[in-house]
Each structure stands twice: as C-alpha cells, then as structure tokens.
JSON list of C-alpha atoms in Angstrom, two decimals:
[
{"chain": "A", "resi": 578, "resn": "MET", "atom": "CA", "xyz": [0.00, 0.00, 0.00]},
{"chain": "A", "resi": 579, "resn": "HIS", "atom": "CA", "xyz": [2.86, 2.33, 0.74]},
{"chain": "A", "resi": 580, "resn": "LYS", "atom": "CA", "xyz": [4.30, 1.90, -2.80]},
{"chain": "A", "resi": 581, "resn": "GLN", "atom": "CA", "xyz": [0.92, 2.74, -4.36]},
{"chain": "A", "resi": 582, "resn": "ASN", "atom": "CA", "xyz": [0.68, 5.97, -2.38]},
{"chain": "A", "resi": 583, "resn": "PHE", "atom": "CA", "xyz": [4.21, 6.90, -3.40]},
{"chain": "A", "resi": 584, "resn": "ILE", "atom": "CA", "xyz": [3.41, 6.30, -7.10]},
{"chain": "A", "resi": 585, "resn": "MET", "atom": "CA", "xyz": [0.15, 8.30, -6.84]},
{"chain": "A", "resi": 586, "resn": "VAL", "atom": "CA", "xyz": [1.90, 11.23, -5.14]},
{"chain": "A", "resi": 587, "resn": "THR", "atom": "CA", "xyz": [4.62, 11.13, -7.82]},
{"chain": "A", "resi": 588, "resn": "PHE", "atom": "CA", "xyz": [2.00, 11.30, -10.59]},
{"chain": "A", "resi": 589, "resn": "ILE", "atom": "CA", "xyz": [0.16, 14.18, -8.93]},
{"chain": "A", "resi": 590, "resn": "ILE", "atom": "CA", "xyz": [3.33, 16.19, -8.35]},
{"chain": "A", "resi": 591, "resn": "THR", "atom": "CA", "xyz": [4.51, 15.53, -11.91]},
{"chain": "A", "resi": 592, "resn": "GLY", "atom": "CA", "xyz": [1.13, 16.62, -13.27]},
{"chain": "A", "resi": 593, "resn": "LEU", "atom": "CA", "xyz": [1.14, 19.80, -11.18]},
{"chain": "A", "resi": 594, "resn": "ALA", "atom": "CA", "xyz": [4.72, 20.59, -12.11]},
{"chain": "A", "resi": 595, "resn": "LEU", "atom": "CA", "xyz": [4.20, 20.14, -15.86]},
{"chain": "A", "resi": 596, "resn": "ASN", "atom": "CA", "xyz": [0.75, 21.74, -16.08]},
{"chain": "A", "resi": 597, "resn": "PRO", "atom": "CA", "xyz": [1.96, 25.38, -16.13]},
{"chain": "A", "resi": 598, "resn": "VAL", "atom": "CA", "xyz": [4.65, 24.50, -18.66]},
{"chain": "A", "resi": 599, "resn": "MET", "atom": "CA", "xyz": [2.12, 22.88, -20.99]},
{"chain": "A", "resi": 600, "resn": "GLY", "atom": "CA", "xyz": [-0.28, 25.80, -20.61]},
{"chain": "A", "resi": 601, "resn": "GLU", "atom": "CA", "xyz": [2.43, 28.36, -21.33]},
{"chain": "A", "resi": 602, "resn": "THR", "atom": "CA", "xyz": [3.56, 26.49, -24.44]},
{"chain": "A", "resi": 603, "resn": "ALA", "atom": "CA", "xyz": [0.04, 26.33, -25.84]},
{"chain": "A", "resi": 604, "resn": "GLU", "atom": "CA", "xyz": [-0.47, 30.01, -25.03]},
{"chain": "A", "resi": 605, "resn": "ARG", "atom": "CA", "xyz": [2.73, 30.96, -26.86]},
{"chain": "A", "resi": 606, "resn": "ARG", "atom": "CA", "xyz": [1.73, 28.89, -29.89]},
{"chain": "A", "resi": 607, "resn": "THR", "atom": "CA", "xyz": [-1.63, 30.65, -30.24]},
{"chain": "A", "resi": 608, "resn": "GLY", "atom": "CA", "xyz": [0.08, 34.00, -29.81]},
{"chain": "A", "resi": 609, "resn": "TYR", "atom": "CA", "xyz": [2.29, 33.40, -32.83]},
{"chain": "A", "resi": 610, "resn": "SER", "atom": "CA", "xyz": [-0.50, 32.22, -35.10]},
{"chain": "A", "resi": 611, "resn": "LYS", "atom": "CA", "xyz": [-2.63, 35.35, -34.66]},
{"chain": "A", "resi": 612, "resn": "VAL", "atom": "CA", "xyz": [-1.86, 38.41, -36.78]},
{"chain": "A", "resi": 613, "resn": "ASN", "atom": "CA", "xyz": [-3.62, 41.43, -35.40]},
{"chain": "A", "resi": 614, "resn": "HIS", "atom": "CA", "xyz": [-3.74, 44.36, -37.80]},
{"chain": "A", "resi": 615, "resn": "PRO", "atom": "CA", "xyz": [-5.53, 47.56, -36.90]},
{"chain": "A", "resi": 616, "resn": "SER", "atom": "CA", "xyz": [-8.38, 48.47, -39.21]},
{"chain": "A", "resi": 617, "resn": "VAL", "atom": "CA", "xyz": [-7.60, 50.08, -42.54]},
{"chain": "A", "resi": 618, "resn": "VAL", "atom": "CA", "xyz": [-9.42, 53.29, -41.58]},
{"chain": "A", "resi": 619, "resn": "SER", "atom": "CA", "xyz": [-7.56, 53.63, -38.28]},
{"chain": "A", "resi": 620, "resn": "SER", "atom": "CA", "xyz": [-4.23, 52.90, -40.00]},
{"chain": "A", "resi": 621, "resn": "ILE", "atom": "CA", "xyz": [-4.87, 55.59, -42.63]},
{"chain": "A", "resi": 622, "resn": "ALA", "atom": "CA", "xyz": [-5.96, 58.02, -39.91]},
{"chain": "A", "resi": 623, "resn": "LYS", "atom": "CA", "xyz": [-2.80, 57.29, -37.92]},
{"chain": "A", "resi": 624, "resn": "ILE", "atom": "CA", "xyz": [-0.59, 57.99, -40.96]},
{"chain": "A", "resi": 625, "resn": "LEU", "atom": "CA", "xyz": [-2.42, 61.26, -41.61]},
{"chain": "A", "resi": 626, "resn": "HIS", "atom": "CA", "xyz": [-2.13, 62.22, -37.94]},
{"chain": "A", "resi": 627, "resn": "ASN", "atom": "CA", "xyz": [1.61, 61.47, -38.01]},
{"chain": "A", "resi": 628, "resn": "ARG", "atom": "CA", "xyz": [1.91, 63.77, -41.02]},
{"chain": "A", "resi": 629, "resn": "GLY", "atom": "CA", "xyz": [0.53, 66.67, -39.02]},
{"chain": "A", "resi": 630, "resn": "LEU", "atom": "CA", "xyz": [-3.27, 66.56, -39.22]},
{"chain": "A", "resi": 631, "resn": "GLU", "atom": "CA", "xyz": [-5.33, 66.77, -36.08]},
{"chain": "A", "resi": 632, "resn": "GLU", "atom": "CA", "xyz": [-6.57, 63.41, -34.90]},
{"chain": "A", "resi": 633, "resn": "ASP", "atom": "CA", "xyz": [-10.28, 64.18, -35.44]},
{"chain": "A", "resi": 634, "resn": "ALA", "atom": "CA", "xyz": [-9.65, 65.55, -38.93]},
{"chain": "A", "resi": 635, "resn": "ALA", "atom": "CA", "xyz": [-7.49, 62.53, -39.83]},
{"chain": "A", "resi": 636, "resn": "ASN", "atom": "CA", "xyz": [-10.24, 60.15, -38.68]},
{"chain": "A", "resi": 637, "resn": "ALA", "atom": "CA", "xyz": [-12.86, 62.05, -40.67]},
{"chain": "A", "resi": 638, "resn": "ILE", "atom": "CA", "xyz": [-10.77, 62.07, -43.85]},
{"chain": "A", "resi": 639, "resn": "ALA", "atom": "CA", "xyz": [-9.94, 58.37, -43.53]},
{"chain": "A", "resi": 640, "resn": "SER", "atom": "CA", "xyz": [-13.58, 57.47, -42.89]},
{"chain": "A", "resi": 641, "resn": "GLU", "atom": "CA", "xyz": [-14.60, 59.51, -45.91]},
{"chain": "A", "resi": 642, "resn": "LEU", "atom": "CA", "xyz": [-12.23, 57.56, -48.16]},
{"chain": "A", "resi": 643, "resn": "VAL", "atom": "CA", "xyz": [-13.13, 54.06, -46.95]},
{"chain": "A", "resi": 644, "resn": "SER", "atom": "CA", "xyz": [-16.65, 53.12, -45.88]},
{"chain": "A", "resi": 645, "resn": "GLU", "atom": "CA", "xyz": [-17.29, 50.18, -43.53]},
{"chain": "A", "resi": 646, "resn": "GLU", "atom": "CA", "xyz": [-18.34, 48.00, -46.46]},
{"chain": "A", "resi": 647, "resn": "GLU", "atom": "CA", "xyz": [-15.20, 48.81, -48.44]},
{"chain": "A", "resi": 648, "resn": "SER", "atom": "CA", "xyz": [-12.97, 48.31, -45.41]},
{"chain": "A", "resi": 649, "resn": "SER", "atom": "CA", "xyz": [-13.32, 44.52, -45.49]},
{"chain": "A", "resi": 650, "resn": "LEU", "atom": "CA", "xyz": [-12.74, 44.47, -49.26]},
{"chain": "A", "resi": 651, "resn": "LEU", "atom": "CA", "xyz": [-9.65, 46.63, -48.90]},
{"chain": "A", "resi": 652, "resn": "GLU", "atom": "CA", "xyz": [-8.30, 44.51, -46.04]},
{"chain": "A", "resi": 653, "resn": "MET", "atom": "CA", "xyz": [-8.71, 41.39, -48.19]},
{"chain": "A", "resi": 654, "resn": "MET", "atom": "CA", "xyz": [-6.96, 43.09, -51.13]},
{"chain": "A", "resi": 655, "resn": "ILE", "atom": "CA", "xyz": [-4.07, 44.24, -48.97]},
{"chain": "A", "resi": 656, "resn": "CYS", "atom": "CA", "xyz": [-3.56, 40.68, -47.68]},
{"chain": "A", "resi": 657, "resn": "ILE", "atom": "CA", "xyz": [-3.63, 39.24, -51.20]},
{"chain": "A", "resi": 658, "resn": "LEU", "atom": "CA", "xyz": [-1.24, 41.89, -52.56]},
{"chain": "A", "resi": 659, "resn": "GLU", "atom": "CA", "xyz": [1.11, 41.28, -49.65]},
{"chain": "A", "resi": 660, "resn": "ASN", "atom": "CA", "xyz": [0.95, 37.47, -49.98]},
{"chain": "A", "resi": 661, "resn": "HIS", "atom": "CA", "xyz": [1.79, 37.66, -53.70]},
{"chain": "A", "resi": 662, "resn": "ASP", "atom": "CA", "xyz": [4.77, 39.95, -52.96]},
{"chain": "A", "resi": 663, "resn": "ILE", "atom": "CA", "xyz": [3.35, 42.72, -55.12]},
{"chain": "A", "resi": 664, "resn": "VAL", "atom": "CA", "xyz": [3.35, 45.50, -52.50]},
{"chain": "A", "resi": 665, "resn": "THR", "atom": "CA", "xyz": [3.49, 45.64, -48.71]},
{"chain": "A", "resi": 666, "resn": "ARG", "atom": "CA", "xyz": [0.72, 46.67, -46.35]},
{"chain": "A", "resi": 667, "resn": "GLU", "atom": "CA", "xyz": [2.60, 49.81, -45.36]},
{"chain": "A", "resi": 668, "resn": "GLU", "atom": "CA", "xyz": [3.04, 50.87, -48.99]},
{"chain": "A", "resi": 669, "resn": "VAL", "atom": "CA", "xyz": [-0.69, 50.47, -49.70]},
{"chain": "A", "resi": 670, "resn": "LEU", "atom": "CA", "xyz": [-1.63, 52.38, -46.56]},
{"chain": "A", "resi": 671, "resn": "ALA", "atom": "CA", "xyz": [0.76, 55.22, -47.45]},
{"chain": "A", "resi": 672, "resn": "TYR", "atom": "CA", "xyz": [-0.79, 55.38, -50.95]},
{"chain": "A", "resi": 673, "resn": "LEU", "atom": "CA", "xyz": [-4.30, 55.39, -49.48]},
{"chain": "A", "resi": 674, "resn": "SER", "atom": "CA", "xyz": [-3.41, 58.14, -47.01]},
{"chain": "A", "resi": 675, "resn": "LYS", "atom": "CA", "xyz": [-2.26, 60.34, -49.90]},
{"chain": "A", "resi": 676, "resn": "ALA", "atom": "CA", "xyz": [-5.44, 59.53, -51.82]},
{"chain": "A", "resi": 677, "resn": "ALA", "atom": "CA", "xyz": [-7.53, 60.40, -48.77]},
{"chain": "A", "resi": 678, "resn": "LEU", "atom": "CA", "xyz": [-5.70, 63.67, -48.27]},
{"chain": "A", "resi": 679, "resn": "HIS", "atom": "CA", "xyz": [-6.32, 64.65, -51.90]},
{"chain": "A", "resi": 680, "resn": "LYS", "atom": "CA", "xyz": [-9.94, 63.39, -51.68]},
{"chain": "A", "resi": 681, "resn": "GLN", "atom": "CA", "xyz": [-9.53, 61.03, -54.60]},
{"chain": "A", "resi": 682, "resn": "LYS", "atom": "CA", "xyz": [-12.32, 58.57, -55.31]},
{"chain": "A", "resi": 683, "resn": "LEU", "atom": "CA", "xyz": [-11.08, 55.00, -55.39]},
{"chain": "A", "resi": 684, "resn": "ASP", "atom": "CA", "xyz": [-12.76, 51.98, -56.93]},
{"chain": "A", "resi": 685, "resn": "PHE", "atom": "CA", "xyz": [-11.19, 49.01, -55.22]},
{"chain": "A", "resi": 686, "resn": "LYS", "atom": "CA", "xyz": [-12.80, 46.58, -57.69]},
{"chain": "A", "resi": 687, "resn": "SER", "atom": "CA", "xyz": [-11.28, 48.22, -60.76]},
{"chain": "A", "resi": 688, "resn": "TYR", "atom": "CA", "xyz": [-8.36, 46.62, -62.58]},
{"chain": "A", "resi": 689, "resn": "ASP", "atom": "CA", "xyz": [-7.20, 50.04, -63.82]},
{"chain": "A", "resi": 690, "resn": "GLN", "atom": "CA", "xyz": [-7.24, 51.38, -60.26]},
{"chain": "A", "resi": 691, "resn": "LEU", "atom": "CA", "xyz": [-5.14, 48.45, -59.02]},
{"chain": "A", "resi": 692, "resn": "ILE", "atom": "CA", "xyz": [-2.60, 48.86, -61.84]},
{"chain": "A", "resi": 693, "resn": "GLY", "atom": "CA", "xyz": [-2.38, 52.59, -61.19]},
{"chain": "A", "resi": 694, "resn": "MET", "atom": "CA", "xyz": [-1.93, 52.05, -57.46]},
{"chain": "A", "resi": 695, "resn": "VAL", "atom": "CA", "xyz": [0.83, 49.46, -57.88]},
{"chain": "A", "resi": 696, "resn": "GLU", "atom": "CA", "xyz": [2.65, 51.56, -60.50]},
{"chain": "A", "resi": 697, "resn": "LYS", "atom": "CA", "xyz": [2.53, 54.66, -58.29]},
{"chain": "A", "resi": 698, "resn": "ILE", "atom": "CA", "xyz": [3.79, 52.70, -55.31]},
{"chain": "A", "resi": 699, "resn": "LYS", "atom": "CA", "xyz": [6.58, 50.95, -57.22]},
{"chain": "A", "resi": 700, "resn": "GLN", "atom": "CA", "xyz": [7.41, 53.98, -59.41]},
{"chain": "A", "resi": 701, "resn": "LYS", "atom": "CA", "xyz": [7.74, 51.74, -62.48]},
{"chain": "A", "resi": 702, "resn": "PRO", "atom": "CA", "xyz": [5.50, 49.89, -64.95]},
{"chain": "A", "resi": 703, "resn": "THR", "atom": "CA", "xyz": [4.09, 46.58, -63.78]},
{"chain": "A", "resi": 704, "resn": "GLU", "atom": "CA", "xyz": [5.35, 43.29, -65.14]},
{"chain": "A", "resi": 705, "resn": "GLU", "atom": "CA", "xyz": [3.10, 40.93, -67.11]},
{"chain": "A", "resi": 706, "resn": "ASN", "atom": "CA", "xyz": [2.94, 38.41, -64.25]},
{"chain": "A", "resi": 707, "resn": "THR", "atom": "CA", "xyz": [1.85, 41.14, -61.83]},
{"chain": "A", "resi": 708, "resn": "ARG", "atom": "CA", "xyz": [-0.79, 42.40, -64.28]},
{"chain": "A", "resi": 709, "resn": "LYS", "atom": "CA", "xyz": [-2.23, 38.88, -64.52]},
{"chain": "A", "resi": 710, "resn": "LYS", "atom": "CA", "xyz": [-2.43, 38.61, -60.73]},
{"chain": "A", "resi": 711, "resn": "LEU", "atom": "CA", "xyz": [-4.09, 42.03, -60.48]},
{"chain": "A", "resi": 712, "resn": "ASN", "atom": "CA", "xyz": [-6.57, 41.11, -63.22]},
{"chain": "A", "resi": 713, "resn": "GLU", "atom": "CA", "xyz": [-7.53, 37.94, -61.32]},
{"chain": "A", "resi": 714, "resn": "LEU", "atom": "CA", "xyz": [-7.84, 39.93, -58.10]},
{"chain": "A", "resi": 715, "resn": "SER", "atom": "CA", "xyz": [-10.13, 42.51, -59.71]},
{"chain": "A", "resi": 716, "resn": "LYS", "atom": "CA", "xyz": [-12.35, 39.76, -61.17]},
{"chain": "A", "resi": 717, "resn": "VAL", "atom": "CA", "xyz": [-12.66, 38.04, -57.82]},
{"chain": "A", "resi": 718, "resn": "THR", "atom": "CA", "xyz": [-13.44, 41.25, -55.93]},
{"chain": "A", "resi": 719, "resn": "ARG", "atom": "CA", "xyz": [-16.08, 42.26, -58.50]},
{"chain": "A", "resi": 720, "resn": "GLN", "atom": "CA", "xyz": [-17.76, 38.88, -58.06]},
{"chain": "A", "resi": 721, "resn": "LEU", "atom": "CA", "xyz": [-17.55, 38.88, -54.27]},
{"chain": "A", "resi": 722, "resn": "PHE", "atom": "CA", "xyz": [-18.58, 42.49, -53.74]},
{"chain": "A", "resi": 723, "resn": "ALA", "atom": "CA", "xyz": [-20.95, 43.11, -56.65]}
]
C-alpha cells in the first residue's frame, strides 16, 4: 500500500509541475498564429495624424475615403497583394493616405485602379505576371462584392 501511495503522489506532483509548462507552451503557440492588424481606416488616420493633421480631422478624412463595407474588401486586397509579394501593407496604406488627403475617389474593384496604385507605389510599370495577378484579383473582388 505504501508503494501505491508513493506512485500516486509522484503522478500528482509531476502533473502539477508540468501543467503550467504545458499551458504556457500552448499560449505561446496561439500568440504566434494570430496576426492582429488595426483596421484600414484607423491605420490611414494614424498615418495622416503622423503627417501633421489633427486626430479628429485625420479620422474624418480616412472614414470619408473608406466606408465600412469597403474596409473589409480593402483589407482582403491588402492581404492578397502582400501574400503575392506585389506590395506591402505599409506601402498600400501610405498610398491610401495620400489619396484620402487629396480626396480622390477609389474603386477598389477596378483593374485600372489596381494597376495605377501598384505603378505609383513601385514607381515603375508593372510586369506581365503582376498584371495577370491584379486582373484575377479585380475579377474576384467584383464577383464577391458586386
């Protein structure tokens, strides 16, 4: 009976000792898998505010450029552009902040708009492979957000 108690106590102590380690490892794993980006509107507003606009004015200008409906479309486009190594998120947000400041109207479903945006960001004509990817992206976004 004494040996059984010793084995049981050993199992309990081992379980208690390893439990925080296991919990911390799982917590770290979930922390790495989540990518938390601020919203497109708040990112544009932050860029405008950093360039010298008052915070309220920057928020108003950013909200005027991107409606709530277009925000999800734009977020999806930014992720696709970034995953295909066409442009980075920061480059797109800088472009959008300039467009918001100049009160340009943007059509995020337009192939021509995407080509123009990428060429302005990269400061050079787009390659054929990039144009094909942008054409596919514009077709998909027109179908999803018709």
